[in-house]
Short mmCIF file of C-alpha atoms (C1' of nucleotides) in Angstrom, two decimals:
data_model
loop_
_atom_site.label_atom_id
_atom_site.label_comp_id
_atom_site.label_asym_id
_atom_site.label_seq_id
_atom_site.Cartn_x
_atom_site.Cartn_y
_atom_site.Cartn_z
CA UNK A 629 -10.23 24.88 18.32
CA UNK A 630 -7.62 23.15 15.94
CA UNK A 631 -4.15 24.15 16.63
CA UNK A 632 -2.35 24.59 13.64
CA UNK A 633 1.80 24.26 13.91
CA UNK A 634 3.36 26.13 10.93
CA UNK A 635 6.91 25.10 10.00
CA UNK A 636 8.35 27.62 7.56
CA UNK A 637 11.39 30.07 7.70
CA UNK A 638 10.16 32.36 5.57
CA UNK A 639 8.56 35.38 7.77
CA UNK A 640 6.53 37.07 5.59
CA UNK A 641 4.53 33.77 4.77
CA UNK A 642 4.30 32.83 7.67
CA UNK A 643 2.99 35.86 8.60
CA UNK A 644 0.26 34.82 5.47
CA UNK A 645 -0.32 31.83 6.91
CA UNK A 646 -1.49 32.60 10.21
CA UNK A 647 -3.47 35.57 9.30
CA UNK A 648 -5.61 33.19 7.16
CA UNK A 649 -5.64 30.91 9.27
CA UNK A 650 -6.12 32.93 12.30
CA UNK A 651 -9.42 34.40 10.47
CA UNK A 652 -10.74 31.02 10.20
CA UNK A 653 -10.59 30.61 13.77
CA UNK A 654 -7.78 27.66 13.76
CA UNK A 655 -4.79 28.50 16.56
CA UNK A 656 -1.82 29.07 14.91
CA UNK A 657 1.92 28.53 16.52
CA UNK A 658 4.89 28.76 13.95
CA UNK A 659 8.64 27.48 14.17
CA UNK A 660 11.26 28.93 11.90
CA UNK A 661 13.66 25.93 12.12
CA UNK A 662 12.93 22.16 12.27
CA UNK A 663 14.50 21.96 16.52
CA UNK A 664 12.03 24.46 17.35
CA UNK A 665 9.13 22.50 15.51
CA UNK A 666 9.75 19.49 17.27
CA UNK A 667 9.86 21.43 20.41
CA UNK A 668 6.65 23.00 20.12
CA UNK A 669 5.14 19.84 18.59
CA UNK A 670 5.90 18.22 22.16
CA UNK A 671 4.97 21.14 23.96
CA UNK A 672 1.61 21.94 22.16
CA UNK A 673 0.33 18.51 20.42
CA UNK A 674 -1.24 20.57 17.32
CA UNK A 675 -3.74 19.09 15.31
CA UNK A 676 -2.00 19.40 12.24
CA UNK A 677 1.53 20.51 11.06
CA UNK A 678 2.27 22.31 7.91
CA UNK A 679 6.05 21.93 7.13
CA UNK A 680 8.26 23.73 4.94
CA UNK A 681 11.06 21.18 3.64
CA UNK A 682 13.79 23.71 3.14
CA UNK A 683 14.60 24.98 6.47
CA UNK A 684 17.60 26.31 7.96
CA UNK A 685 18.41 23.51 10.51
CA UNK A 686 17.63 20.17 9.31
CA UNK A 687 16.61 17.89 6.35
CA UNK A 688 12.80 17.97 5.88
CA UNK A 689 12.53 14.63 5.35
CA UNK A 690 14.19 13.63 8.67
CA UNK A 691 11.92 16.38 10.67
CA UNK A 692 8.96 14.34 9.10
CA UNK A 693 10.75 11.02 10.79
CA UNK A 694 11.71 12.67 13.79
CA UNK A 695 7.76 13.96 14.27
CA UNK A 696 6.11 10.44 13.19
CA UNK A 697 8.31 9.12 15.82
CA UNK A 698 6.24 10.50 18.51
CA UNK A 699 2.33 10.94 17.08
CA UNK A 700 0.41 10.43 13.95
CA UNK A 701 -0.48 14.46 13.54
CA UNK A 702 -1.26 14.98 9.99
CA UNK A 703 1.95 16.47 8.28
CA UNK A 704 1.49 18.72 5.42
CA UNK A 705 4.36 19.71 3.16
CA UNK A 706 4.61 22.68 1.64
CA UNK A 707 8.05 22.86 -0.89
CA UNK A 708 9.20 24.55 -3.50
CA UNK A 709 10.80 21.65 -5.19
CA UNK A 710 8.42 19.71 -7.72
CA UNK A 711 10.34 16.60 -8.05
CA UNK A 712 8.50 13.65 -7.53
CA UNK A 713 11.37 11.95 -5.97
CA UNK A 714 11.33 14.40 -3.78
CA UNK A 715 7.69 14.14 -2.85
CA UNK A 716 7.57 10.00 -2.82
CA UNK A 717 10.35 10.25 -0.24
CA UNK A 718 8.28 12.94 1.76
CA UNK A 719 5.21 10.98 1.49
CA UNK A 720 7.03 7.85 2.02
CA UNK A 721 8.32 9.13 5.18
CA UNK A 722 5.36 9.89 6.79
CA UNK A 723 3.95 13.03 5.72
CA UNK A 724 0.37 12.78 4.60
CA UNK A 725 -0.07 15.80 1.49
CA UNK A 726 2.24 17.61 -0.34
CA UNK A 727 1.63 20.92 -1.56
CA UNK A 728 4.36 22.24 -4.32
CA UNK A 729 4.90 26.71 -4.17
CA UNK A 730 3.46 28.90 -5.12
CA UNK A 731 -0.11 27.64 -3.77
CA UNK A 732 -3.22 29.35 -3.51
CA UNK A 733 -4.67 30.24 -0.03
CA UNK A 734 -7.90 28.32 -0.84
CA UNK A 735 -6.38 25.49 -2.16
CA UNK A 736 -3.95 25.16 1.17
CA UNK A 737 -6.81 25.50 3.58
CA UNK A 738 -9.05 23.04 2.18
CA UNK A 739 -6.21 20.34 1.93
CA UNK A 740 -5.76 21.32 5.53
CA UNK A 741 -9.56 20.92 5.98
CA UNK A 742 -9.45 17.39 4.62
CA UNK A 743 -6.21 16.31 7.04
CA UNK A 744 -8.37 17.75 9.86
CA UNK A 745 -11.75 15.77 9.22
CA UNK A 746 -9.53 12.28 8.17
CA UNK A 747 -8.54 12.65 12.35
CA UNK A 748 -11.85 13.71 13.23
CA UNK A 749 -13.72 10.42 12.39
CA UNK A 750 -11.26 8.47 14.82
CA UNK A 751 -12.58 8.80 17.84
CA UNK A 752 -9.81 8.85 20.64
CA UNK A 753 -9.86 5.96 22.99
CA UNK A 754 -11.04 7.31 26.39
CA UNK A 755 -8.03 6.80 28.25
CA UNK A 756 -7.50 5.12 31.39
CA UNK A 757 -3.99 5.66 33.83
CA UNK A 758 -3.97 3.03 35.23
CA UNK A 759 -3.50 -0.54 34.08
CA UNK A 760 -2.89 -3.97 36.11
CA UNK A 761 -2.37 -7.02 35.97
CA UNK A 762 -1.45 -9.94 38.48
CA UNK A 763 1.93 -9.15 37.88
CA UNK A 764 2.86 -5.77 37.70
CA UNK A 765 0.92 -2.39 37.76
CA UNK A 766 1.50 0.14 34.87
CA UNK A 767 0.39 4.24 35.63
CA UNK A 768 0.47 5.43 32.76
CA UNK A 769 -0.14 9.13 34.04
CA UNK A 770 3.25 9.03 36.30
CA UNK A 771 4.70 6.88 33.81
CA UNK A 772 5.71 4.65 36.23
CA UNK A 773 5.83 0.57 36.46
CA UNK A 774 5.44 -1.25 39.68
CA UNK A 775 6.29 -4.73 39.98
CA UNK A 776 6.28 -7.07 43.57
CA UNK A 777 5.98 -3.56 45.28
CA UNK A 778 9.51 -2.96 43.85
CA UNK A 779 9.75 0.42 41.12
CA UNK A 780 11.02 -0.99 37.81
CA UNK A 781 12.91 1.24 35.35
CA UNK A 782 11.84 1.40 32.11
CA UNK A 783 13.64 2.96 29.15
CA UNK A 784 12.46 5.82 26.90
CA UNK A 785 12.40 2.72 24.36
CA UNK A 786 10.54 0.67 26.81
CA UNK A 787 7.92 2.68 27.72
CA UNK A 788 6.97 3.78 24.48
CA UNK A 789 6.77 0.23 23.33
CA UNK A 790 4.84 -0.69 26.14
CA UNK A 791 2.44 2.45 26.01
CA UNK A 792 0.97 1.13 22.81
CA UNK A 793 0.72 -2.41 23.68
CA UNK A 794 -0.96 -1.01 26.97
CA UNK A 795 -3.46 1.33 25.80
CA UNK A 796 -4.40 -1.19 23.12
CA UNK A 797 -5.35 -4.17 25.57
CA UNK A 798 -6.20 -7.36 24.18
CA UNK A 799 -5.85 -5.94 20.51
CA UNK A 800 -2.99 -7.12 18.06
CA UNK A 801 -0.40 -4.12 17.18
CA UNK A 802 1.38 -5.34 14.20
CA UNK A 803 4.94 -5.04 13.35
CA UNK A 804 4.74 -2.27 11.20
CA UNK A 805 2.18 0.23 13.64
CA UNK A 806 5.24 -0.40 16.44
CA UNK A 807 7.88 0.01 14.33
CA UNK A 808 6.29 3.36 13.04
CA UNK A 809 4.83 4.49 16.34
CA UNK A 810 8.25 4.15 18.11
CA UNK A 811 11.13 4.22 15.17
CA UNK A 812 9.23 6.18 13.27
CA UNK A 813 10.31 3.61 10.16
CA UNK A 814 7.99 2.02 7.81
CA UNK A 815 10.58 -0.50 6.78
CA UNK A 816 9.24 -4.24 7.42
CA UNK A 817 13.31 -5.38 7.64
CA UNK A 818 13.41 -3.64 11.01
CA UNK A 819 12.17 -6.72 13.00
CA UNK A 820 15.22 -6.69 15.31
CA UNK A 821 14.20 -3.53 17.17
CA UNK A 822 11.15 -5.01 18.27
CA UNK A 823 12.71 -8.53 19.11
CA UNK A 824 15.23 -7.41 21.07
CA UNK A 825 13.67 -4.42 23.23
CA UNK A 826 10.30 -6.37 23.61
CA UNK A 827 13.21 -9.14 25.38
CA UNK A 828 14.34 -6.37 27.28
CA UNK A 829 10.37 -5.62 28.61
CA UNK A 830 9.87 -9.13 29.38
CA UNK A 831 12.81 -9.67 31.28
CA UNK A 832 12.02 -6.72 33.47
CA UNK A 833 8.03 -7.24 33.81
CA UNK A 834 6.86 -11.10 32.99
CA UNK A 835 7.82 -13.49 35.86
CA UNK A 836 9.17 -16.24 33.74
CA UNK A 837 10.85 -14.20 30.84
CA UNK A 838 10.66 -17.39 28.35
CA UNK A 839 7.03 -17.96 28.72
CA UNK A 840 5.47 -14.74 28.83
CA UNK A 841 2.03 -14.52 30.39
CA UNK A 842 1.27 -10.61 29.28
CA UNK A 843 3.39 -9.80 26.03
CA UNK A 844 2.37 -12.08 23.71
CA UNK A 845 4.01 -12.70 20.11
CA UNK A 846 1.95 -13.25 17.01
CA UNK A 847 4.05 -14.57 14.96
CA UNK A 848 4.38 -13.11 11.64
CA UNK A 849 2.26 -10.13 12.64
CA UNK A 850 3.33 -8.52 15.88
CA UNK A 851 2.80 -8.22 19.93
CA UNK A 852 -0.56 -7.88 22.30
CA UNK A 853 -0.94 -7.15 25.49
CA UNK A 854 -3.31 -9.18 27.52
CA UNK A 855 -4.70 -8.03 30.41
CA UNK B 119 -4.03 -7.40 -0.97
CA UNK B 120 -4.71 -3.90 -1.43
CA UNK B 121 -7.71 -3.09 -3.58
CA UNK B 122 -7.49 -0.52 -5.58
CA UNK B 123 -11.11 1.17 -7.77
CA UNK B 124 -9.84 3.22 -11.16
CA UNK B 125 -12.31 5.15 -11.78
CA UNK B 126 -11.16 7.00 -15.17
CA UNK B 127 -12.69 6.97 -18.68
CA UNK B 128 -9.86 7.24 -20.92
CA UNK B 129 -8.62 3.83 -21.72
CA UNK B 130 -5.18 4.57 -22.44
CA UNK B 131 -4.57 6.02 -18.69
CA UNK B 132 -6.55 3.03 -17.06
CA UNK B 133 -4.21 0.97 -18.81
CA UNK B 134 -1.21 2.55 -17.90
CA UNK B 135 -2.04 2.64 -14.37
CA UNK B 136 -3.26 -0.95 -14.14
CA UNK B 137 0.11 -2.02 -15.05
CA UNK B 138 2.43 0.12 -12.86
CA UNK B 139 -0.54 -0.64 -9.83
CA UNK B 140 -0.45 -4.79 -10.34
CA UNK B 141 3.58 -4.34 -11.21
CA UNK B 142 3.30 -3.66 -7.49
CA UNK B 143 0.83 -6.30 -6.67
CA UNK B 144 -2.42 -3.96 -5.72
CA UNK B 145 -5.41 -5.81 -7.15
CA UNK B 146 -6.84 -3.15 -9.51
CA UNK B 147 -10.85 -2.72 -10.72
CA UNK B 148 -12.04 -0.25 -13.21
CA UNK B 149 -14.97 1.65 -14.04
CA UNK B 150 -15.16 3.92 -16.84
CA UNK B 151 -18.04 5.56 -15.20
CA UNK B 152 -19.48 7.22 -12.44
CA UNK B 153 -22.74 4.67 -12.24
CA UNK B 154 -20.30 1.86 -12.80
CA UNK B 155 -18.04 3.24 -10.04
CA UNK B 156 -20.55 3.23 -7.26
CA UNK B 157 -21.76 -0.45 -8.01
CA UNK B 158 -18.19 -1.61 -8.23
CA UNK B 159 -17.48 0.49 -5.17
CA UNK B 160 -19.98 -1.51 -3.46
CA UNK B 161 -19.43 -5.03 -4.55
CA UNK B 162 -15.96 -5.30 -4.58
CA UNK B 163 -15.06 -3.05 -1.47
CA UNK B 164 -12.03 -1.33 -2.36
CA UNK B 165 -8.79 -0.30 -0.20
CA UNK B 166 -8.88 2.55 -2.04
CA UNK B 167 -10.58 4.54 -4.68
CA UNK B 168 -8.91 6.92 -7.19
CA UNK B 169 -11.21 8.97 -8.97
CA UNK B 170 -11.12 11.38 -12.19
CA UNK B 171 -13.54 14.21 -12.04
CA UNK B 172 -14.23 13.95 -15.73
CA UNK B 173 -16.43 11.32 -16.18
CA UNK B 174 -19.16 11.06 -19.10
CA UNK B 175 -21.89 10.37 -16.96
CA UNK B 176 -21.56 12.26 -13.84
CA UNK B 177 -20.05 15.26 -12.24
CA UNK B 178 -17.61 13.88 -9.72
CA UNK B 179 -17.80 15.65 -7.21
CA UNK B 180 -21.48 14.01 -7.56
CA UNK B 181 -19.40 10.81 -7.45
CA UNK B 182 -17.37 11.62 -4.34
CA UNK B 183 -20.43 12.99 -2.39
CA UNK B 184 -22.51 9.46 -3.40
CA UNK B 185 -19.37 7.20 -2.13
CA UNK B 186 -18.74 9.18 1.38
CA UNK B 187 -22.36 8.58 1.85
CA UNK B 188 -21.58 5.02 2.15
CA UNK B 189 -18.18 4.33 3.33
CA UNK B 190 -14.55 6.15 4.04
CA UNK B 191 -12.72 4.32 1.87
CA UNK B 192 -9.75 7.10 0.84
CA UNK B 193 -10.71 8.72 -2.47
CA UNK B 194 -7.38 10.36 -4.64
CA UNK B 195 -8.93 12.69 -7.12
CA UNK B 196 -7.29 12.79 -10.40
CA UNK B 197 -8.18 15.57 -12.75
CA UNK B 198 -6.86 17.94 -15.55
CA UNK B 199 -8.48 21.15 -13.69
CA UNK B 200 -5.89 22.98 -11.93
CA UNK B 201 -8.21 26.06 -10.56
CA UNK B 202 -8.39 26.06 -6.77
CA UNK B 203 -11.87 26.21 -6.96
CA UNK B 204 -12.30 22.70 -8.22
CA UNK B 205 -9.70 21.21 -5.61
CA UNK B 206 -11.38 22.91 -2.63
CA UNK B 207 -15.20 21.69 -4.01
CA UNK B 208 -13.35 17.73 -4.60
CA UNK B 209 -11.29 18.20 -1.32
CA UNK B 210 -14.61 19.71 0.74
CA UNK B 211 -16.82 17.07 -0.85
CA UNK B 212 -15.01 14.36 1.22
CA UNK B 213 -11.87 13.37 -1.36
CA UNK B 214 -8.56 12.88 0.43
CA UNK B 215 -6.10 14.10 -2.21
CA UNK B 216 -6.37 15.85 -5.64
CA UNK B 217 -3.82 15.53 -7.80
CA UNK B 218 -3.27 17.37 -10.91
CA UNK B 219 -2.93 15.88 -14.66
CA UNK B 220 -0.32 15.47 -15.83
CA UNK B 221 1.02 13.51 -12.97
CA UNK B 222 4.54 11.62 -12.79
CA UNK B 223 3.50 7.83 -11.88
CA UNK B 224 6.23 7.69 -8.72
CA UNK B 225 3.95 10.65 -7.21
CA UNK B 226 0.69 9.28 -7.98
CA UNK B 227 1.94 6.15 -6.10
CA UNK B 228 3.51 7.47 -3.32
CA UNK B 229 0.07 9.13 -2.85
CA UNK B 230 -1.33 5.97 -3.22
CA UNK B 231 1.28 4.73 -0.28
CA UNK B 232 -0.09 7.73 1.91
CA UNK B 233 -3.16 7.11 1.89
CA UNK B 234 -3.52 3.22 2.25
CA UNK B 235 -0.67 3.65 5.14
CA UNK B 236 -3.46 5.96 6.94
CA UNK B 237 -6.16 3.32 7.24
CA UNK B 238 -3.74 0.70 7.95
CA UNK B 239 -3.75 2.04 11.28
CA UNK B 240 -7.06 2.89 11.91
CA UNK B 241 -9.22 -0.20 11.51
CA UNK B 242 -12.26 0.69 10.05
CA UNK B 243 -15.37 -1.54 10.36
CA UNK B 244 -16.50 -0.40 14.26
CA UNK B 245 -19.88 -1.81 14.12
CA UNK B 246 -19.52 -5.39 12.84
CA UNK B 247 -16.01 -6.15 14.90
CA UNK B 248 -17.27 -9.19 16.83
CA UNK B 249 -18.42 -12.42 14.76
CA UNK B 250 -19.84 -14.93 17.24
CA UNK B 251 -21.39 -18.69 16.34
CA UNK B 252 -22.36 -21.05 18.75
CA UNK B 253 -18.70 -22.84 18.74
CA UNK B 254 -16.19 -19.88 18.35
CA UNK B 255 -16.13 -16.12 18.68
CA UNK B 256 -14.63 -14.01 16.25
CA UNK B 257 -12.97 -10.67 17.07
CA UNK B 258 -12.05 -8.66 13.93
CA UNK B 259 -10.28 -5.74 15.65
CA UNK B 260 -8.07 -7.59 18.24
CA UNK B 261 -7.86 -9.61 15.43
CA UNK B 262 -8.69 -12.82 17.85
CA UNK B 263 -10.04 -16.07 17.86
CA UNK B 264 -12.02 -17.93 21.29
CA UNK B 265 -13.22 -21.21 20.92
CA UNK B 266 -14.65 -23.22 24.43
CA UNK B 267 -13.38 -20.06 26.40
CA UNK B 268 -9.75 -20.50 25.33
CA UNK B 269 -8.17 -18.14 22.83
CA UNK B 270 -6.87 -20.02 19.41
CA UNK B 271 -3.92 -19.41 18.08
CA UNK B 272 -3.67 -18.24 14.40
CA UNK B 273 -1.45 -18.28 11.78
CA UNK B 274 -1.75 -14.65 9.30
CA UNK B 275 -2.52 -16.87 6.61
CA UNK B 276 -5.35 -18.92 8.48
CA UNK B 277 -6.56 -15.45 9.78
CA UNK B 278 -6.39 -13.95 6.51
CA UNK B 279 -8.47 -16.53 4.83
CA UNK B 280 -10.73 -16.74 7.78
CA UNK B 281 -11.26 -12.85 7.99
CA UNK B 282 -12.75 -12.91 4.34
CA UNK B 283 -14.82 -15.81 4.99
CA UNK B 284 -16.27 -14.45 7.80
CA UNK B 285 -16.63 -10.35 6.89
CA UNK B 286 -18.68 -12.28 3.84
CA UNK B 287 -21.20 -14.11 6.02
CA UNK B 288 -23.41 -17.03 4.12
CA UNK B 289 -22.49 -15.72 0.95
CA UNK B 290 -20.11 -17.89 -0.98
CA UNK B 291 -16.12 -16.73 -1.91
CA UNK B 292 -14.85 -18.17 -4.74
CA UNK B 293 -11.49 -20.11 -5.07
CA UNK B 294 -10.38 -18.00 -7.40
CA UNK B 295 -11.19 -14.50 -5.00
CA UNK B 296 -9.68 -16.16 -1.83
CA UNK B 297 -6.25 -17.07 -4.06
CA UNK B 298 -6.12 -13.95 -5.35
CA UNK B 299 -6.73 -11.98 -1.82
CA UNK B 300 -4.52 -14.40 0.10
CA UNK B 301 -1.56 -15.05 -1.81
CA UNK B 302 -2.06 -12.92 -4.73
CA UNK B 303 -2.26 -15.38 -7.71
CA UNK B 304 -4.91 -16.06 -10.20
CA UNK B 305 -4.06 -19.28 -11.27
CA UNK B 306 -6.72 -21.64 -10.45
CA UNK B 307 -4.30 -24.75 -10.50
CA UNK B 308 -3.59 -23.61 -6.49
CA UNK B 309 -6.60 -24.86 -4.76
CA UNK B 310 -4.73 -27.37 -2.63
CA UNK B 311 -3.47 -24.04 -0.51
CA UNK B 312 -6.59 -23.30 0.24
CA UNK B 313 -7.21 -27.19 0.62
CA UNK B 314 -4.85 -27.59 3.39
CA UNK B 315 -5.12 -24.16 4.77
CA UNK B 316 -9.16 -24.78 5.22
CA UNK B 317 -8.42 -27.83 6.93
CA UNK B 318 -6.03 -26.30 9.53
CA UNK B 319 -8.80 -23.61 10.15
CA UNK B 320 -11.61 -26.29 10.69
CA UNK B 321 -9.22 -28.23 13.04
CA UNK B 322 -8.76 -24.99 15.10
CA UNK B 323 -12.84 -24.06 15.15
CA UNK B 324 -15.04 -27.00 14.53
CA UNK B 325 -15.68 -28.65 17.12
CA UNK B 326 -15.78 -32.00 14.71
CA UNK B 327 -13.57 -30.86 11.60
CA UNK B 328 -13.98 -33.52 9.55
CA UNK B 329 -18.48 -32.61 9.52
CA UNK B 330 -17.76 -29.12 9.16
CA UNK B 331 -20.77 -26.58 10.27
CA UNK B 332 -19.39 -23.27 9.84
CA UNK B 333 -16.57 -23.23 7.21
CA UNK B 334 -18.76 -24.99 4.56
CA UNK B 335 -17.46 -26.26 0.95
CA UNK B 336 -19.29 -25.38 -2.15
CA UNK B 337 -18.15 -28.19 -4.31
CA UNK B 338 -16.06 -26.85 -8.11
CA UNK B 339 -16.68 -23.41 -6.61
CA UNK B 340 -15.20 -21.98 -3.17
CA UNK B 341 -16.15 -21.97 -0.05
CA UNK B 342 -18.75 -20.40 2.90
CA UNK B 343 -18.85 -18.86 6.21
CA UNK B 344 -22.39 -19.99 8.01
CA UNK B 345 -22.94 -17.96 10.77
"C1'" DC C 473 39.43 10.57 30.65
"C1'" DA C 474 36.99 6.54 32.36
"C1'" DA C 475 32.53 4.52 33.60
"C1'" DG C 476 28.03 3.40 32.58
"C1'" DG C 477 23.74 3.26 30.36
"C1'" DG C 478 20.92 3.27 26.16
"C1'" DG C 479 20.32 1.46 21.89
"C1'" DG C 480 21.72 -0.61 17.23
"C1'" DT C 481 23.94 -4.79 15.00
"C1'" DG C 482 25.04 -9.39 13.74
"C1'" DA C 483 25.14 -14.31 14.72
"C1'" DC C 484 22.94 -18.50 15.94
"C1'" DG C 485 19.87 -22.15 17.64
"C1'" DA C 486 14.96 -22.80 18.28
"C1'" DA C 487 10.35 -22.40 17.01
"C1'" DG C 488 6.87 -21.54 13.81
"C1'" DC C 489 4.92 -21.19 9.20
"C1'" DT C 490 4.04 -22.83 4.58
"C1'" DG C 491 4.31 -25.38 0.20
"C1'" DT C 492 4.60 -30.03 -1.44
"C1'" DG C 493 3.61 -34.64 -2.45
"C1'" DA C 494 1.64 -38.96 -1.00
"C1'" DC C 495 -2.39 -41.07 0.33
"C1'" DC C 496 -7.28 -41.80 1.21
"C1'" DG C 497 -12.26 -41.41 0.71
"C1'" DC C 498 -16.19 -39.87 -1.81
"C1'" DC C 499 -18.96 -39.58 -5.85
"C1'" DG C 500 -20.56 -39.35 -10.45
"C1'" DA C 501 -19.63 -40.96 -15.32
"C1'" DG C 502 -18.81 -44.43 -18.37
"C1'" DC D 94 -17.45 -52.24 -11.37
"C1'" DT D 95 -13.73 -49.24 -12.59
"C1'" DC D 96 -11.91 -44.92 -13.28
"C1'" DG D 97 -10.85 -40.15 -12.68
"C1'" DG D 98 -11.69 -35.78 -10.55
"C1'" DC D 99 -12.14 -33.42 -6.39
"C1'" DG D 100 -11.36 -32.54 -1.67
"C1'" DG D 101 -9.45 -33.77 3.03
"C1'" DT D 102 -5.51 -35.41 5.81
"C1'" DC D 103 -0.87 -36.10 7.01
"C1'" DA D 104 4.16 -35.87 7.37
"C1'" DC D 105 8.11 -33.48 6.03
"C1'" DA D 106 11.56 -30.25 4.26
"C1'" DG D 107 12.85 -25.50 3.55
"C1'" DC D 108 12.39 -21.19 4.80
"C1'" DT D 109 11.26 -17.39 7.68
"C1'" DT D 110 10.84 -15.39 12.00
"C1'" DC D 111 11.86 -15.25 16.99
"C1'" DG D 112 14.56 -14.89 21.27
"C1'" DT D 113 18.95 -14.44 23.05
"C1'" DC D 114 23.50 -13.04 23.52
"C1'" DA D 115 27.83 -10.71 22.82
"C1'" DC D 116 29.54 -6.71 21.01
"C1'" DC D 117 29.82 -2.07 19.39
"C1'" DC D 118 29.07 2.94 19.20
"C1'" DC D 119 27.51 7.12 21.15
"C1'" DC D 120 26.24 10.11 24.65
"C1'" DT D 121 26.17 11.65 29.35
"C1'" DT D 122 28.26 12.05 33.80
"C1'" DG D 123 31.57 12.80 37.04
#
DNA sequence: CAAGGGGGTGACGAAGCTGTGACCGCCGAG
DNA sequence: CTCGGCGGTCACAGCTTCGTCACCCCCTTG
């Protein structure tokens, strides 16, 4: 079943909403207030969100950032403002359709249909816990490093950084997917974050620091793992 | 260089998006018709393809079903019908966004921006990933180069040439395509980039550069990628 | 209130990348 | 044969990017 999160302070469309959707057999949860959306968006991993830009709480925009921070779940935005600024920076932020009010029911569900089948085609990478090298072991389950039998402490910066570069093995993550995945920033003059906390992952996991054996730079293009 | 396919028959619009698309340094095709659009969707592989339903020769949603039967390249409708009937047939049909005529130009980009930023992340070719020759083995998602068991080390400009070399097997690139994909200029006065830059690549892969047998030279024209 | 950790910022030397021009060899035309 | 066009090779300078460090702010904790 696709679980639907539905951002939007307005009760009596949500209620809308999720009867529609309901019907069509997608699982609805609903947040009045951009905190609560992020909460559930942790808690639940929907397949989709559809966001209302004026809430109560917090700036749309940044409740897009805040969300493409931590996943890649197709963000719809549904607003009442037709700007276009306001829709580039929307977009531009991370969202992935935006739908100006009033909207019709059948238009809203089959943009929602198209988010849902763009994720469908990419098929998940089967995902294994545990990865090791010579070096150091990484679980990704317990999210927990090991290196020389010793515990290492990672970050909340760290480990995300490393997740990616992890799960990915052998592959090249550019600049940009990093700096998206974990800053949730598109921005290419962002550089720094990666230099300096990739430093800070080398220092605690390569054995000589300066001539990494496992985070590898590409110059120009970004980081790989190598397993 | 992104690619972007126009597929629109009124020659005023085409022009005015050309301009504001290669202001912003996409490489922009047209078509002013659906037959024309599915050849040039073919030949020229495009990043992205933005579509208006009203074509002379076709119906488009005719247009979008014949496309999705052959690739997933991201397909923006354009189109003067508002009704939600004719976004949910376009949207169903496989297109990715619909957007309404008329359209301010900083939406219709940041659209644009949406979409390409979705398949940025999600490499698409799975089948033909790996490119192997006797002397070096290609890998077009870890976006890696072996040669004699050790891994060679390329520069994005080197890989970028080499990548449309090699997705292009036996068939011969022009100068002119690989200057305009690689550093976006048209002039043809600029073949000594690809001069030196072709050299640096044979020294990393041929095993003797100077009698290349893979990255071959077509005299006056381009080059060739012998598999 | 102080201490400490996490994370962003700016500076700086080092390393890497890229355009440029000089030079050479090849080859066909005159 | 000479010449000119084309392509390959090389060294170098300028720029960009990288790693590192010191420093700051902010938040949490006690």
């Amino acid at each position: 079943m696709t679980r639907v999160l539905v951002v939007e302070d307005d009760p009596q469309l949500v209620r809308a909403l999720v009867i529609n959707m309901q019907a069509r057999r997608y699982g609805v949860d609903a947040a009045p207030d951009g905190a609560t959306a992020l909460r559930l968006a942790a808690a639940r991993q929907p397949d989709v969100v559809m966001l209302d830009l004026g809430l109560p709480d917090m700036d749309g925009v940044d409740v897009i950032r805040a969300l493409r921070g931590r996943t890649r779940v197709p963000i719809l935005v549904l607003s009442a403002r037709q700007a276009s600024e306001e829709k580039a920076a929307a977009l531009d932020a991370g969202a992935d359709d935006y739908i100006t009010k009033p909207f019709s029911m059948d238009e809203l569900l089959a943009r929602l249909r198209a988010a849902v089948r763009r994720t469908e085609d990419v098929p998940l990478v089967p995902g294994t816990t545990l990865v090791e090298t010579d070096g150091f072991t990484i679980d990704l389950l317990a999210r927990k490093a090991v290196r020389a039998g010793r515990d290492v402490r990672l970050t909340p910066t760290e480990w995300h950084l490393l997740e990616i570069l992890v799960t990915n093995p052998g592959r090249l993550v550019t600049q940009q997917h990093l700096l998206r995945e974990v800053w949730g920033v598109s921005q290419r003059d962002r550089t720094n974050y990666l230099r300096v906390h990739m430093a800070q992952l080398r220092r605690k996991l390569e054995a000589d620091p300066s001539h990494p054996r496992y985070l590898i730079t590409e110059p120009g293009t970004g980081y790989r793992f190598e397993g």
